[in-house]
Coordinates of C-alpha atoms and ligand atoms in Angstrom, one line a residue:
X1 CA 24.9 -23.9 -34.7
X2 CA 23.0 -25.4 -37.5
X3 CA 20.4 -22.6 -37.2
X4 CA 22.9 -20.0 -38.4
X5 CA 22.3 -18.5 -41.8
X6 CA 24.3 -20.2 -44.6
X7 CA 27.5 -18.5 -45.6
X8 CA 27.1 -18.0 -49.3
X9 CA 29.8 -17.2 -51.8
X10 CA 33.5 -18.1 -51.4
X11 CA 35.2 -19.0 -48.2
X12 CA 38.9 -20.1 -48.3
X13 CA 39.0 -22.5 -45.3
X14 CA 36.0 -24.8 -44.6
X15 CA 34.9 -24.7 -41.0
X16 CA 33.9 -28.3 -41.1
X17 CA 35.5 -31.0 -43.2
X18 CA 34.0 -34.6 -43.2
X19 CA 36.0 -37.5 -44.7
X20 CA 35.1 -40.9 -45.9
X21 CA 38.5 -42.7 -45.5
X22 CA 38.4 -45.4 -48.1
X23 CA 40.9 -47.6 -49.7
X24 CA 42.9 -49.1 -46.8
X25 CA 42.2 -52.7 -47.9
X26 CA 43.0 -52.2 -51.5
X27 CA 46.2 -50.2 -50.6
X28 CA 47.3 -53.3 -48.6
X29 CA 46.2 -55.9 -51.1
X30 CA 48.1 -54.1 -53.9
X31 CA 51.3 -54.6 -51.9
X32 CA 50.5 -58.2 -51.0
X33 CA 49.9 -57.3 -47.4
X34 CA 47.1 -58.2 -45.1
X35 CA 44.1 -55.7 -45.1
X36 CA 44.9 -54.8 -41.5
X37 CA 48.3 -53.4 -42.6
X38 CA 46.2 -50.9 -44.6
X39 CA 44.4 -49.8 -41.5
X40 CA 47.7 -49.4 -39.6
X41 CA 48.9 -47.1 -42.4
X42 CA 45.5 -45.4 -42.4
X43 CA 46.0 -44.4 -38.8
X44 CA 49.2 -42.6 -39.8
X45 CA 47.1 -40.7 -42.4
X46 CA 44.6 -39.7 -39.6
X47 CA 47.5 -38.2 -37.7
X48 CA 48.8 -36.3 -40.8
X49 CA 45.4 -35.0 -41.8
X50 CA 44.5 -33.9 -38.3
X51 CA 47.8 -31.9 -38.2
X52 CA 47.2 -30.2 -41.5
X53 CA 43.5 -29.5 -40.8
X54 CA 44.5 -27.9 -37.5
X55 CA 47.3 -25.9 -39.2
X56 CA 44.9 -24.6 -41.8
X57 CA 42.3 -23.4 -39.2
X58 CA 39.6 -26.0 -39.9
X59 CA 37.3 -26.0 -36.8
X60 CA 35.8 -29.5 -37.1
X61 CA 37.1 -32.6 -38.8
X62 CA 34.7 -35.6 -38.9
X63 CA 36.2 -38.9 -39.9
X64 CA 34.1 -41.9 -40.9
X65 CA 36.2 -44.4 -38.9
X66 CA 33.7 -47.3 -38.6
X67 CA 30.2 -47.6 -40.1
X68 CA 27.3 -49.6 -38.8
X69 CA 27.7 -51.8 -41.8
X70 CA 31.4 -52.4 -41.0
X71 CA 30.2 -54.7 -38.1
X72 CA 29.5 -57.3 -40.8
X73 CA 33.1 -57.6 -41.9
X74 CA 35.1 -60.7 -40.9
X75 CA 35.3 -60.8 -37.1
X76 CA 39.1 -60.7 -37.2
X77 CA 39.2 -57.5 -39.2
X78 CA 36.7 -55.9 -36.9
X79 CA 38.6 -56.9 -33.8
X80 CA 41.9 -55.6 -35.3
X81 CA 40.4 -52.3 -36.3
X82 CA 38.8 -51.7 -32.9
X83 CA 42.1 -52.6 -31.1
X84 CA 44.0 -50.3 -33.5
X85 CA 41.6 -47.3 -32.9
X86 CA 41.8 -47.7 -29.1
X87 CA 45.6 -48.0 -29.1
X88 CA 46.1 -45.1 -31.6
X89 CA 43.8 -42.8 -29.6
X90 CA 45.6 -43.5 -26.3
X91 CA 49.0 -43.1 -27.9
X92 CA 48.1 -39.8 -29.6
X93 CA 46.3 -38.2 -26.6
X94 CA 49.4 -36.2 -25.4
X95 CA 49.9 -34.8 -28.9
X96 CA 46.3 -33.9 -29.3
X97 CA 46.4 -32.0 -26.0
X98 CA 49.7 -30.3 -27.1
X99 CA 48.0 -29.2 -30.3
X100 CA 44.8 -28.1 -28.6
X101 CA 42.7 -30.7 -30.4
X102 CA 39.5 -31.9 -28.7
X103 CA 38.2 -35.4 -29.4
X104 CA 34.5 -36.1 -29.8
X105 CA 32.6 -39.1 -31.3
X106 CA 29.3 -39.7 -32.9
X107 CA 27.6 -43.1 -33.5
X108 CA 26.1 -46.0 -31.7
X109 CA 29.3 -46.3 -29.6
X110 CA 27.8 -48.6 -27.0
X111 CA 28.2 -51.4 -29.5
X112 CA 32.0 -51.0 -29.4
X113 CA 34.3 -53.3 -27.3
X114 CA 34.7 -52.0 -23.8
X115 CA 38.5 -51.6 -24.1
X116 CA 38.3 -49.4 -27.1
X117 CA 35.4 -47.3 -25.8
X118 CA 37.2 -46.8 -22.5
X119 CA 40.3 -45.5 -24.3
X120 CA 38.2 -43.2 -26.5
X121 CA 36.3 -41.8 -23.5
X122 CA 39.5 -41.3 -21.7
X123 CA 40.9 -39.2 -24.5
X124 CA 37.6 -37.2 -24.7
X125 CA 37.8 -36.4 -21.1
X126 CA 41.5 -35.4 -21.3
X127 CA 41.0 -33.2 -24.3
X128 CA 37.6 -31.7 -23.3
X129 CA 39.3 -28.4 -22.4
X130 CA 41.0 -28.0 -25.8
X131 CA 39.7 -25.1 -27.9
X132 CA 41.3 -25.7 -31.3
X133 CA 40.3 -28.3 -33.9
X134 CA 37.5 -30.7 -32.9
X135 CA 38.4 -34.2 -34.1
X136 CA 35.1 -35.9 -34.4
X137 CA 35.2 -39.7 -35.0
X138 CA 32.2 -41.4 -36.5
X139 CA 32.2 -44.8 -34.9
X140 CA 29.5 -47.5 -35.4
X141 CA 27.8 -44.7 -37.3
X142 CA 25.4 -44.6 -40.1
X143 CA 23.0 -41.8 -41.1
X144 CA 20.0 -44.1 -41.2
X145 CA 20.8 -45.2 -37.7
X146 CA 21.1 -41.6 -36.6
X147 CA 17.9 -40.4 -38.3
X148 CA 16.0 -43.4 -36.9
X149 CA 17.3 -42.7 -33.4
X150 CA 16.4 -39.0 -33.7
X151 CA 12.9 -39.9 -34.9
X152 CA 12.5 -42.3 -31.9
X153 CA 13.6 -39.6 -29.4
X154 CA 11.4 -36.9 -31.0
X155 CA 8.4 -39.2 -30.8
X156 CA 9.1 -40.1 -27.2
X157 CA 9.5 -36.3 -26.3
X158 CA 6.2 -35.6 -28.1
X159 CA 4.4 -38.3 -26.3
X160 CA 5.8 -37.0 -23.0
X161 CA 4.6 -33.5 -23.9
X162 CA 8.1 -32.1 -24.2
X163 CA 7.9 -31.4 -27.9
X164 CA 5.1 -29.9 -29.8
X165 CA 4.7 -31.7 -33.2
X166 CA 3.4 -28.6 -34.8
X167 CA 6.6 -26.8 -34.0
X168 CA 9.0 -29.3 -35.4
X169 CA 11.1 -27.7 -38.1
X170 CA 14.5 -28.3 -39.7
X171 CA 16.3 -26.7 -36.7
X172 CA 14.4 -29.1 -34.4
X173 CA 15.5 -32.1 -36.4
X174 CA 19.1 -30.9 -36.4
X175 CA 19.1 -30.6 -32.6
X176 CA 18.2 -34.2 -32.3
X177 CA 21.1 -35.4 -34.5
X178 CA 24.5 -36.4 -33.1
X179 CA 26.1 -33.4 -34.8
X180 CA 23.8 -30.9 -33.0
X181 CA 26.7 -28.9 -31.6
X182 CA 28.5 -28.4 -34.9
X183 CA 28.0 -26.6 -38.2
X184 CA 27.1 -28.8 -41.2
X185 CA 30.2 -29.9 -43.1
X186 CA 31.2 -27.4 -45.8
X187 CA 33.3 -30.0 -47.5
X188 CA 33.0 -33.8 -47.8
X189 CA 36.1 -35.7 -49.1
X190 CA 36.0 -39.3 -50.1
X191 CA 39.3 -41.1 -50.9
X192 CA 39.7 -44.5 -52.7
X193 CA 38.0 -43.9 -56.0
X194 CA 34.3 -44.6 -55.3
X195 CA 31.7 -41.9 -55.9
X196 CA 29.1 -42.4 -53.3
X197 CA 28.2 -41.2 -49.8
X198 CA 27.7 -44.5 -48.1
X199 CA 25.2 -43.6 -45.4
X200 CA 27.3 -40.8 -44.0
X201 CA 25.8 -37.6 -42.6
X202 CA 23.0 -37.6 -45.2
X203 CA 21.1 -34.8 -43.6
X204 CA 24.1 -32.7 -42.8
X205 CA 25.7 -32.8 -46.3
X206 CA 22.7 -31.3 -48.0
X207 CA 24.8 -28.4 -49.1
X208 CA 28.3 -29.6 -48.7
X209 CA 30.8 -29.4 -51.5
X210 CA 31.8 -32.9 -52.6
X211 CA 35.4 -33.9 -53.4
X212 CA 36.3 -37.4 -54.7
X213 CA 39.8 -38.6 -55.3
X214 CA 41.2 -41.9 -56.5
X215 CA 44.0 -41.8 -53.9
X216 CA 43.8 -44.5 -51.3
X217 CA 43.5 -43.3 -47.7
X218 CA 47.0 -44.5 -46.6
X219 CA 48.5 -42.4 -49.5
X220 CA 46.4 -39.3 -48.8
X221 CA 48.9 -36.6 -48.1
X222 CA 48.9 -33.1 -46.5
X223 CA 49.2 -31.7 -50.0
X224 CA 46.2 -33.8 -51.2
X225 CA 44.2 -32.2 -48.3
X226 CA 45.5 -28.7 -49.2
X227 CA 44.4 -29.4 -52.8
X228 CA 40.9 -30.3 -51.7
X229 CA 40.7 -27.2 -49.6
X230 CA 41.9 -25.0 -52.4
X231 CA 39.4 -26.5 -54.7
X232 CA 36.7 -25.8 -52.1
X233 CA 37.9 -22.2 -51.9
X234 CA 37.4 -21.7 -55.6
X235 CA 33.8 -22.9 -55.6
X236 CA 30.8 -20.5 -55.3
X237 CA 28.2 -21.8 -52.8
X238 CA 24.8 -20.6 -53.7
X239 CA 22.4 -22.5 -51.4
X240 CA 19.6 -22.1 -54.0
X241 CA 20.3 -18.4 -54.6
X242 CA 21.4 -17.0 -58.0
X243 CA 25.0 -16.2 -58.6
X244 CA 24.1 -12.5 -58.8
X245 CA 22.4 -12.6 -55.3
X246 CA 25.4 -14.3 -53.8
X247 CA 27.9 -11.9 -55.4
X248 CA 25.7 -9.0 -54.3
X249 CA 26.2 -10.2 -50.7
X250 CA 22.6 -11.3 -50.1
X251 CA 22.4 -13.9 -47.4
X252 CA 19.2 -15.7 -46.4
X253 CA 18.6 -18.3 -43.8
X254 CA 15.5 -19.5 -45.6
X255 CA 17.0 -19.9 -49.0
X256 CA 18.1 -23.5 -48.6
X257 CA 16.3 -25.2 -51.6
Ligands
FPP1 C1 37.9 -48.1 -45.3 O1 38.8 -48.8 -46.0 C2 38.4 -47.8 -44.0 C3 37.8 -48.3 -42.8 C4 36.6 -49.2 -42.8 C5 38.4 -48.0 -41.5 C6 39.1 -46.7 -41.4 C7 39.8 -46.6 -40.1 C8 41.0 -46.1 -39.9 C9 41.8 -45.5 -41.0 C10 41.5 -46.1 -38.5 C11 41.0 -44.9 -37.9 C12 41.8 -44.7 -36.7 C13 41.6 -43.7 -35.8 C14 42.5 -43.5 -34.7 C15 40.5 -42.7 -36.0 P1 38.5 -50.3 -46.6 O2 38.9 -51.3 -45.6 O3 37.0 -50.3 -46.9 O4 39.3 -50.3 -47.9 P2 38.9 -51.0 -49.3 O5 37.7 -50.2 -49.8 O6 40.1 -50.8 -50.1 O7 38.6 -52.4 -48.9

């Protein structure tokens, strides 16, 4: 899907929204609560935002649920988060099926505790037939891990004679990424006030529209999501073309610089 021409100009609903869900810890600390309470509340936001994304007709929603770097957090917090993710996914599976939502995941998931992984894989299997929104969880994910892994597999395929190095182009690289079956994100949202991309989908967000908000993830509402989507709809995406070319309807699959 990444090899499709870019859709220039204005599009009201993004096909793929990626979200860096930040601010759970600060949300909890501001209330004198344990950080894990922020993650519990963050799960409710995941449910809310999945609902609204589905209602609006978003095709893919990728959530940065746990980064490679998050493994270095205090063991207790990591354990709580893993448990929470597994429990929440199992609990929500019937509703995901009812709402025609398919669960997928990207990342170095073999590092996850067996219990959480089993629940996630169970949900993936039970929602595999769903044809509405794809809820894609980035778990034990970082872009540098993904790009390194892709480079390693490309080198191995080249050594085995399955890949011709002279024929490697951008589409080839995209095919080796964990997101090979999805379009690149049209919109990247980050909650929690920081203005950075934190090793998330670095290749895939080359032309994404970026939206940053101060709102902590547990407070991020359906209306906040609608607002981000509306702002996305008002932006003109040029992919390196001029505004006149875009408004004249010229579309190019090579004009990506
Ligand atoms: C960042 O907040 C958030 C995380 C590291 C975890 C996000 C995970 C969830 C909301 C649970 C996801 C659940 C499912 C079912 C997908 P932070 O702890 O870094 O907050 P801070 O910046 O305020 O410290």
